[in-house]
Amino acid sequence: MGEQRHVKFPQEVIDEYAALGVDLPAMFSAGHLGTRMGIEIKEASAERIVGTMPVEGNTQPYGLLHGGASAVLAETLGSIGSMLHGGSTKLAVGVDLNCTHHRGARSGLVTGVATPVHRGRSTATYEIVITDEQDKRVCTARLTCLLRDLPAA
């Protein structure tokens, strides 16, 4: 996944979570699956989340980026945005993921950019656009997360 120092959050968000004893960059390090796939979060706020993933190691038998790998990148980015939108009292749980694969990628890095479509009290929906190193669209995804109240500690 790379170094967590690459994750960028607004300072007020870091401070909010730090006051609760939560290391926000570690929390949003893309998790175990993201680590295995080489996902790196480059920028994160409720308004925009950017992450990269190598094509190498995430291909299907024809040597193209696996559609499931694109889905993992998309769900990771959209979930981070949903969690940041919900704040420290909510837990974001993905309930719908839709991916349209436009073209194949055989090498290099793909970059995903997630932006909100809807940010409500109980759900958040993000569009995630994944492009190759030539800025050609590889995949367009949409993720909706349910925002649940965290259980009392």
Short mmCIF file of C-alpha atoms in Angstrom, two decimals:
data_model
loop_
_atom_site.label_atom_id
_atom_site.label_comp_id
_atom_site.label_asym_id
_atom_site.label_seq_id
_atom_site.Cartn_x
_atom_site.Cartn_y
_atom_site.Cartn_z
CA MET A 1 0.00 0.00 0.00
CA GLY A 2 2.85 2.35 0.59
CA GLU A 3 3.54 4.74 3.40
CA GLN A 4 0.57 6.14 5.27
CA ARG A 5 2.18 9.59 5.26
CA HIS A 6 0.86 9.97 1.70
CA VAL A 7 -2.71 10.20 2.98
CA LYS A 8 -3.89 13.81 3.11
CA PHE A 9 -6.73 14.95 5.34
CA PRO A 10 -7.89 18.42 6.37
CA GLN A 11 -6.26 19.25 9.70
CA GLU A 12 -9.60 19.84 11.43
CA VAL A 13 -10.67 16.30 10.50
CA ILE A 14 -7.42 14.82 11.82
CA ASP A 15 -7.90 16.79 15.04
CA GLU A 16 -11.52 15.64 15.46
CA TYR A 17 -10.53 11.98 15.23
CA ALA A 18 -7.34 12.44 17.29
CA ALA A 19 -9.48 13.81 20.13
CA LEU A 20 -11.30 10.46 20.08
CA GLY A 21 -8.01 8.53 20.14
CA VAL A 22 -8.24 7.54 16.47
CA ASP A 23 -5.24 7.67 14.11
CA LEU A 24 -7.16 8.69 10.98
CA PRO A 25 -4.41 8.03 8.38
CA ALA A 26 -3.92 4.52 9.80
CA MET A 27 -7.68 3.95 9.85
CA PHE A 28 -7.94 4.84 6.15
CA SER A 29 -4.85 3.01 4.94
CA ALA A 30 -7.06 0.95 2.56
CA GLY A 31 -7.09 -2.11 4.85
CA HIS A 32 -5.61 -5.54 4.24
CA LEU A 33 -7.13 -6.08 0.79
CA GLY A 34 -6.08 -2.62 -0.33
CA THR A 35 -2.57 -3.29 0.95
CA ARG A 36 -2.33 -6.56 -1.00
CA MET A 37 -3.50 -4.75 -4.13
CA GLY A 38 -1.06 -1.87 -3.72
CA ILE A 39 -3.66 0.87 -3.25
CA GLU A 40 -2.28 4.20 -2.05
CA ILE A 41 -4.55 6.97 -0.85
CA LYS A 42 -3.13 10.29 -2.03
CA GLU A 43 -5.83 12.75 -0.96
CA ALA A 44 -8.89 12.38 1.21
CA SER A 45 -11.76 14.65 2.21
CA ALA A 46 -15.53 14.27 2.03
CA GLU A 47 -15.44 16.27 -1.23
CA ARG A 48 -12.65 14.42 -3.08
CA ILE A 49 -10.71 11.20 -2.57
CA VAL A 50 -7.79 10.24 -4.80
CA GLY A 51 -6.00 6.90 -4.84
CA THR A 52 -3.74 4.88 -7.09
CA MET A 53 -3.28 1.18 -7.74
CA PRO A 54 -0.72 -0.66 -9.87
CA VAL A 55 -1.99 -2.72 -12.77
CA GLU A 56 0.77 -5.28 -12.25
CA GLY A 57 -0.38 -7.94 -9.82
CA ASN A 58 -4.04 -7.02 -10.36
CA THR A 59 -4.66 -8.52 -13.80
CA GLN A 60 -6.90 -11.23 -15.20
CA PRO A 61 -5.62 -14.07 -17.44
CA TYR A 62 -5.49 -11.87 -20.58
CA GLY A 63 -3.07 -9.49 -18.87
CA LEU A 64 -5.63 -6.71 -18.46
CA LEU A 65 -6.52 -4.96 -15.21
CA HIS A 66 -9.08 -7.20 -13.51
CA GLY A 67 -12.54 -5.62 -13.25
CA GLY A 68 -12.72 -6.77 -9.65
CA ALA A 69 -9.54 -4.84 -8.91
CA SER A 70 -11.17 -1.69 -10.26
CA ALA A 71 -14.16 -2.44 -8.03
CA VAL A 72 -11.90 -2.74 -4.96
CA LEU A 73 -10.27 0.61 -5.74
CA ALA A 74 -13.66 2.23 -6.30
CA GLU A 75 -15.21 0.85 -3.11
CA THR A 76 -12.17 1.84 -1.08
CA LEU A 77 -12.27 5.44 -2.29
CA GLY A 78 -16.05 5.82 -2.03
CA SER A 79 -16.06 4.30 1.46
CA ILE A 80 -13.41 6.73 2.65
CA GLY A 81 -15.47 9.65 1.36
CA SER A 82 -18.61 8.28 2.98
CA MET A 83 -16.86 7.83 6.33
CA LEU A 84 -15.46 11.35 6.19
CA HIS A 85 -18.89 12.72 5.29
CA GLY A 86 -20.56 10.79 8.12
CA GLY A 87 -18.02 11.98 10.63
CA SER A 88 -16.71 10.36 13.77
CA THR A 89 -20.15 9.19 14.96
CA LYS A 90 -21.04 7.17 11.85
CA LEU A 91 -19.91 3.95 10.22
CA ALA A 92 -20.14 3.71 6.41
CA VAL A 93 -21.28 0.35 5.01
CA GLY A 94 -21.37 -0.22 1.26
CA VAL A 95 -24.81 -1.31 0.02
CA ASP A 96 -24.52 -0.86 -3.76
CA LEU A 97 -21.56 -0.85 -6.14
CA ASN A 98 -21.89 -0.48 -9.90
CA CYS A 99 -18.88 -0.55 -12.24
CA THR A 100 -18.74 0.07 -15.97
CA HIS A 101 -15.45 -0.98 -17.56
CA HIS A 102 -14.60 1.17 -20.58
CA ARG A 103 -11.15 0.01 -21.65
CA GLY A 104 -8.35 -2.28 -20.56
CA ALA A 105 -5.12 -1.31 -18.86
CA ARG A 106 -2.02 -3.52 -19.17
CA SER A 107 0.63 -1.68 -17.17
CA GLY A 108 1.43 1.29 -14.99
CA LEU A 109 -0.80 2.85 -12.37
CA VAL A 110 -4.49 3.60 -12.49
CA THR A 111 -5.84 6.56 -10.55
CA GLY A 112 -9.28 6.75 -9.01
CA VAL A 113 -11.01 10.01 -8.10
CA ALA A 114 -14.17 9.82 -6.01
CA THR A 115 -16.57 12.76 -5.80
CA PRO A 116 -19.94 12.93 -4.06
CA VAL A 117 -23.20 12.56 -5.93
CA HIS A 118 -25.33 12.64 -2.78
CA ARG A 119 -24.40 13.23 0.86
CA GLY A 120 -27.36 12.76 3.15
CA ARG A 121 -27.97 11.89 6.79
CA SER A 122 -28.34 8.15 6.26
CA THR A 123 -26.68 7.47 2.88
CA ALA A 124 -23.80 8.78 0.79
CA THR A 125 -23.22 8.09 -2.91
CA TYR A 126 -19.94 8.68 -4.71
CA GLU A 127 -18.96 8.51 -8.36
CA ILE A 128 -15.49 7.09 -8.87
CA VAL A 129 -13.65 7.65 -12.15
CA ILE A 130 -10.62 5.43 -12.75
CA THR A 131 -8.13 6.49 -15.42
CA ASP A 132 -4.86 5.14 -16.79
CA GLU A 133 -1.57 7.01 -17.02
CA GLN A 134 -2.68 8.60 -20.31
CA ASP A 135 -5.74 9.99 -18.50
CA LYS A 136 -8.04 7.66 -20.47
CA ARG A 137 -11.08 6.45 -18.56
CA VAL A 138 -10.77 2.79 -17.63
CA CYS A 139 -13.81 2.48 -15.36
CA THR A 140 -16.68 4.52 -13.98
CA ALA A 141 -18.16 3.31 -10.71
CA ARG A 142 -20.86 4.44 -8.31
CA LEU A 143 -20.91 3.43 -4.64
CA THR A 144 -23.71 4.01 -2.15
CA CYS A 145 -22.98 3.57 1.54
CA LEU A 146 -25.41 3.38 4.42
CA LEU A 147 -24.34 5.64 7.28
CA ARG A 148 -24.99 3.82 10.56
CA ASP A 149 -24.64 5.22 14.05
CA LEU A 150 -21.62 3.81 15.85
CA PRO A 151 -22.57 1.71 18.85
CA ALA A 152 -21.97 3.36 22.22
CA ALA A 153 -18.54 2.53 23.61
#
